[in-house]
Tab-separated table of C-alpha atoms in Angstrom:
chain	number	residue	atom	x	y	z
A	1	UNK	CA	0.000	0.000	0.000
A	2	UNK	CA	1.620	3.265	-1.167
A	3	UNK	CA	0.775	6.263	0.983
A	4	UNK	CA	1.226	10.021	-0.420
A	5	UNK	CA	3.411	12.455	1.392
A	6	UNK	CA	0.997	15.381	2.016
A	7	UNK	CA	4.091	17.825	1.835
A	8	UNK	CA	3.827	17.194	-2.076
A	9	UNK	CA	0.438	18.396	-2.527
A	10	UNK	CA	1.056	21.064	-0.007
A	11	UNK	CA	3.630	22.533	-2.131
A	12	UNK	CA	2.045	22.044	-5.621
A	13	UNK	CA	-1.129	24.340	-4.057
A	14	UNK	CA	1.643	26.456	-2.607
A	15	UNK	CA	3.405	26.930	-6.175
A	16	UNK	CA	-0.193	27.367	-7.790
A	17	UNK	CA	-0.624	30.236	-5.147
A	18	UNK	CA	1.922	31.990	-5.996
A	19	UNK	CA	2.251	31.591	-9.496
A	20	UNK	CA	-1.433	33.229	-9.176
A	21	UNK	CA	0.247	36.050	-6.828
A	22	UNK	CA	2.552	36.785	-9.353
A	23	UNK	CA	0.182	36.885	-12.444
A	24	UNK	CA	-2.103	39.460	-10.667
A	25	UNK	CA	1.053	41.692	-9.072
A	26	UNK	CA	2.259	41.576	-12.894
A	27	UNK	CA	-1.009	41.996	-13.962
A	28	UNK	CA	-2.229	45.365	-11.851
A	29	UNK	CA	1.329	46.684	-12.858
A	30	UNK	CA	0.724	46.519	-16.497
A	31	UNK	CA	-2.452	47.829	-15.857
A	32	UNK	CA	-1.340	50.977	-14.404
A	33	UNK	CA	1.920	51.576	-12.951
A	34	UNK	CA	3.066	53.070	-9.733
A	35	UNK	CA	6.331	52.133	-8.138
A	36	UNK	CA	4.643	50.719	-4.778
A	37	UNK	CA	3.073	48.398	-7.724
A	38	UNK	CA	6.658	48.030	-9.544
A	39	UNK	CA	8.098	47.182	-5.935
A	40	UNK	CA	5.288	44.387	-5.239
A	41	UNK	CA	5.956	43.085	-9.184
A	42	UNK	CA	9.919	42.616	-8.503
A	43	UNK	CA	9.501	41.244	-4.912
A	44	UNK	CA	7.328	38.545	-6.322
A	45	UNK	CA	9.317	37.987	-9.271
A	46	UNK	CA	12.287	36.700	-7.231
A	47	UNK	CA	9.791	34.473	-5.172
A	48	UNK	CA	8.272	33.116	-7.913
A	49	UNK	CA	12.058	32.311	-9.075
A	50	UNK	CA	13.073	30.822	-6.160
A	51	UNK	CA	10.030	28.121	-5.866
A	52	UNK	CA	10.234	27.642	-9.589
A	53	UNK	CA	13.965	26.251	-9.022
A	54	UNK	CA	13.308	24.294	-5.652
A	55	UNK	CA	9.976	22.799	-8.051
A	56	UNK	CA	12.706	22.008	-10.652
A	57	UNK	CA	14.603	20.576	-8.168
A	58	UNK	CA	11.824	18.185	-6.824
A	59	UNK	CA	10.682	17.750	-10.250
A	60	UNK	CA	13.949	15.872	-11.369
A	61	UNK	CA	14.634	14.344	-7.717
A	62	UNK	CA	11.330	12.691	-7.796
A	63	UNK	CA	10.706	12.043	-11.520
A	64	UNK	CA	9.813	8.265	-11.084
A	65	UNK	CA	7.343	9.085	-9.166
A	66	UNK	CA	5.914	12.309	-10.697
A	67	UNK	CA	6.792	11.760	-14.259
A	68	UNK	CA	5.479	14.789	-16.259
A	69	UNK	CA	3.187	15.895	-13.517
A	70	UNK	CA	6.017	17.095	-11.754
A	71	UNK	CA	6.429	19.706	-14.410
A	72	UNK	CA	2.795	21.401	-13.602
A	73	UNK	CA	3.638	23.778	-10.649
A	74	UNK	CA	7.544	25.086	-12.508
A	75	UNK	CA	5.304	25.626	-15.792
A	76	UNK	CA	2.850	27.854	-13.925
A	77	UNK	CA	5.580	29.660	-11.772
A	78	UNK	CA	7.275	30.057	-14.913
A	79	UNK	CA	4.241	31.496	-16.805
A	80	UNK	CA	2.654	33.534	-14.391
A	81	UNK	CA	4.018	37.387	-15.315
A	82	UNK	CA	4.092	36.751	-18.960
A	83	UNK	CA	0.324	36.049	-18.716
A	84	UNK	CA	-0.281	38.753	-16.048
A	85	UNK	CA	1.440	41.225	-18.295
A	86	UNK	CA	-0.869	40.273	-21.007
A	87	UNK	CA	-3.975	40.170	-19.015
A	88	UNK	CA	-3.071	43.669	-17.780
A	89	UNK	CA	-2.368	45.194	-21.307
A	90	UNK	CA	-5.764	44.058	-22.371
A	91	UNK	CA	-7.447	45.608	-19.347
A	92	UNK	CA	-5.095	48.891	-20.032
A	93	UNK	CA	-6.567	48.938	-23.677
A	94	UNK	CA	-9.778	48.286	-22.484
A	95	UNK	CA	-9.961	50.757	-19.897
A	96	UNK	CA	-8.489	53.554	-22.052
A	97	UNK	CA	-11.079	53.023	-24.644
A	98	UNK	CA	-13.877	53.086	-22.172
A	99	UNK	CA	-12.455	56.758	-20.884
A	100	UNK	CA	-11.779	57.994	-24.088
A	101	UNK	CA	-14.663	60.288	-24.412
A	102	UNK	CA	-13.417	61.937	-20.927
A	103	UNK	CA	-9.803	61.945	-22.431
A	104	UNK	CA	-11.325	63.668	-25.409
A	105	UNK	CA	-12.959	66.395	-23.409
A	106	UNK	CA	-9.844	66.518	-21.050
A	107	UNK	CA	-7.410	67.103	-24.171
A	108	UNK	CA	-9.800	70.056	-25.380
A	109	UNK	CA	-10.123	71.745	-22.290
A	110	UNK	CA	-6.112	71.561	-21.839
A	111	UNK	CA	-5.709	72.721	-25.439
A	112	UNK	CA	-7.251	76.148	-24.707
A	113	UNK	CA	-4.685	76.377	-21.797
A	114	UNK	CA	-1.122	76.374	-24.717
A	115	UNK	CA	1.000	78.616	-24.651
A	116	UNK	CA	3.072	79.305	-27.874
A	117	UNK	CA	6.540	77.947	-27.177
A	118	UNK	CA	5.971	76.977	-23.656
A	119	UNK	CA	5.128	73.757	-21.698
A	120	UNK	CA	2.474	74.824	-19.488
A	121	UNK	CA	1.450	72.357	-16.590
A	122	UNK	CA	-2.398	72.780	-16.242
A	123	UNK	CA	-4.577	72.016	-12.878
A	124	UNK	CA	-6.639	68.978	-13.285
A	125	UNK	CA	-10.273	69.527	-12.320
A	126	UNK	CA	-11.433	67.160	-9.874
A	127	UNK	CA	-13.529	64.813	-11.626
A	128	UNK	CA	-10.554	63.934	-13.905
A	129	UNK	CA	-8.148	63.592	-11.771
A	130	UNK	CA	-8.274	59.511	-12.081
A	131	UNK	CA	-7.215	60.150	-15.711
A	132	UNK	CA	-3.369	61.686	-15.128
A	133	UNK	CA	-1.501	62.939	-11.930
A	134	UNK	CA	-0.403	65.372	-14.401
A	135	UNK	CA	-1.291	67.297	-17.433
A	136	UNK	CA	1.243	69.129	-19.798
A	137	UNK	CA	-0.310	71.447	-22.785
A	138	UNK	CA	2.448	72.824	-25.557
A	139	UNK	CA	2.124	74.661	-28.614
A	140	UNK	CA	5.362	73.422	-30.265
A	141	UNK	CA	6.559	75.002	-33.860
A	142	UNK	CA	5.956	72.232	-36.678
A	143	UNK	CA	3.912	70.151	-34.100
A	144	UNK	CA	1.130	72.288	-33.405
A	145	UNK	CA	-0.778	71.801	-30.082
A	146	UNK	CA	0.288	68.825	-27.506
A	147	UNK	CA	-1.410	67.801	-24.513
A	148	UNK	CA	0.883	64.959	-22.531
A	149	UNK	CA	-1.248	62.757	-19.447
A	150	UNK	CA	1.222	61.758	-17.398
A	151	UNK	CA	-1.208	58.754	-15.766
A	152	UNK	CA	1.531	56.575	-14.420
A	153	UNK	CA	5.133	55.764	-12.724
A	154	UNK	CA	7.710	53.570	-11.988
A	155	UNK	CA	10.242	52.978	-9.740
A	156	UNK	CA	12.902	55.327	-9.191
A	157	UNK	CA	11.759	57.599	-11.979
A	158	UNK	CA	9.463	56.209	-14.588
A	159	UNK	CA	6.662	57.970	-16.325
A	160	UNK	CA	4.144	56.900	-18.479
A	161	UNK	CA	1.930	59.221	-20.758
A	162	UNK	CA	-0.870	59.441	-23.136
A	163	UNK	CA	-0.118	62.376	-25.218
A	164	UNK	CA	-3.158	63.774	-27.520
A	165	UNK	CA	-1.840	65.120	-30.787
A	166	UNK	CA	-4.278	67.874	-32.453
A	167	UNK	CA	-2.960	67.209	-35.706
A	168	UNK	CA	-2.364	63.487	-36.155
A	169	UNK	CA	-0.243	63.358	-39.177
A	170	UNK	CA	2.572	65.034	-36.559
A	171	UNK	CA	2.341	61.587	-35.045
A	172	UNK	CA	4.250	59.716	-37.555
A	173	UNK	CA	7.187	63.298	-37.102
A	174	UNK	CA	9.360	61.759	-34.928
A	175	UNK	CA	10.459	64.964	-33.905
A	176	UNK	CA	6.522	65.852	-32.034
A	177	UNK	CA	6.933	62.687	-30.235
A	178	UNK	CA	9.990	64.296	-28.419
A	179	UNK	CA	11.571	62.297	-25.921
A	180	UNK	CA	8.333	59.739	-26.250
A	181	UNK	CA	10.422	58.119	-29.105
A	182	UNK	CA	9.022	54.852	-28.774
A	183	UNK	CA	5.652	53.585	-27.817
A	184	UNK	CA	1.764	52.519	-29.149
A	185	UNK	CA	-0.383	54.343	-30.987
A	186	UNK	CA	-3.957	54.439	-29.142
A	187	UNK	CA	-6.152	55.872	-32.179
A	188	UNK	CA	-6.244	58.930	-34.260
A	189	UNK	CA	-5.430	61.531	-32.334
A	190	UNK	CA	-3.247	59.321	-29.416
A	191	UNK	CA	-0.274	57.753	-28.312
A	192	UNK	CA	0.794	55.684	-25.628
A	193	UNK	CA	4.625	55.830	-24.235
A	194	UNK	CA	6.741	55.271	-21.237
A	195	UNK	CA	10.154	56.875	-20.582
């Protein structure tokens, strides 16, 4: 009669645990960064690297006994912030599209606020402040009017924006992205960078 160590089950639920952990730190990151969240994301990272090598490590000590089911709990500690960055992308797109019309209204109330020349940081009303932390208008030469939503950061100093372009063929000028060289373009009039 073969009896089952509990301590194997015990750490399979453990690994799925965490491996969950880790998807939804990952994923709540992606979905809007903030350095407490960046903090969380890398603290769990090295956890979820440490029990994916001791479940390697019982993996291949008990393979006659575990045979490919021993493989389970390293495949979903390895897995788990890949898929919670991609769940959290989704939910970013998702949840940008739903605000959009508020965006819309934001980016037209901001434009009235440019300066010619000037970056001009402009107050954000109360009922959009869940939108950005901040909000920079410019009236650059070339570019024409720019309004930058700085809606979240990183750890030590990461920023990441949703700048509203009033003329969206200046999208495609590298030069009216400024130092948002690289990033995703959201629709017409948007685009979506970090720093």
């Amino acid at each position: 009669m073969s009896v089952k160590r509990p301590g194997l089950r015990w750490a399979d639920l453990a690994a799925y645990a965490l491996a969950a952990t880790g998807a939804a730190a990952s994923a709540v990151l992606a979905m809007r960064p903030t350095g407490l969240r960046q903090l969380l994301a890398m603290g769990l990272s090295l956890l979820l690297l440490a029990a994916l090598l001791a479940c390697l490590v019982r993996a291949v000590r008990q393979w006659d006994k575990l045979r490919f089911g021993g493989l389970l709990a390293p495949a979903a500690l390895l897995a788990a912030m890949p898929l919670g960055v991609e769940v959290g992308q989704e939910l970013r797109t998702w949840r940008f599209e739903r605000d959009l019309p508020r965006y819309q209204a934001m980016a037209k109330w901001a434009l009235a606020r440019a300066v010619p020349g000037e970056r001009v940081d402009v107050p954000i009303p109360p009922e959009a402040r869940d939108l950005a932390y901040l909000v920079r208008v410019s009236h650059e030469p070339g570019c024409g009017r720019i309004v930058d939503f700085y809606w979240g950061a990183g750890f030590p100093v990461k920023h990441t924006a949703r700048r509203y372009v009033e003329l969206p063929q200046k999208l495609e000028n590298d030069a009216c992205r400024g130092y948002w060289a690289r990033g995703l373009r959201r629709g017409e009039h948007w685009f979506e960078a970090s720093d």
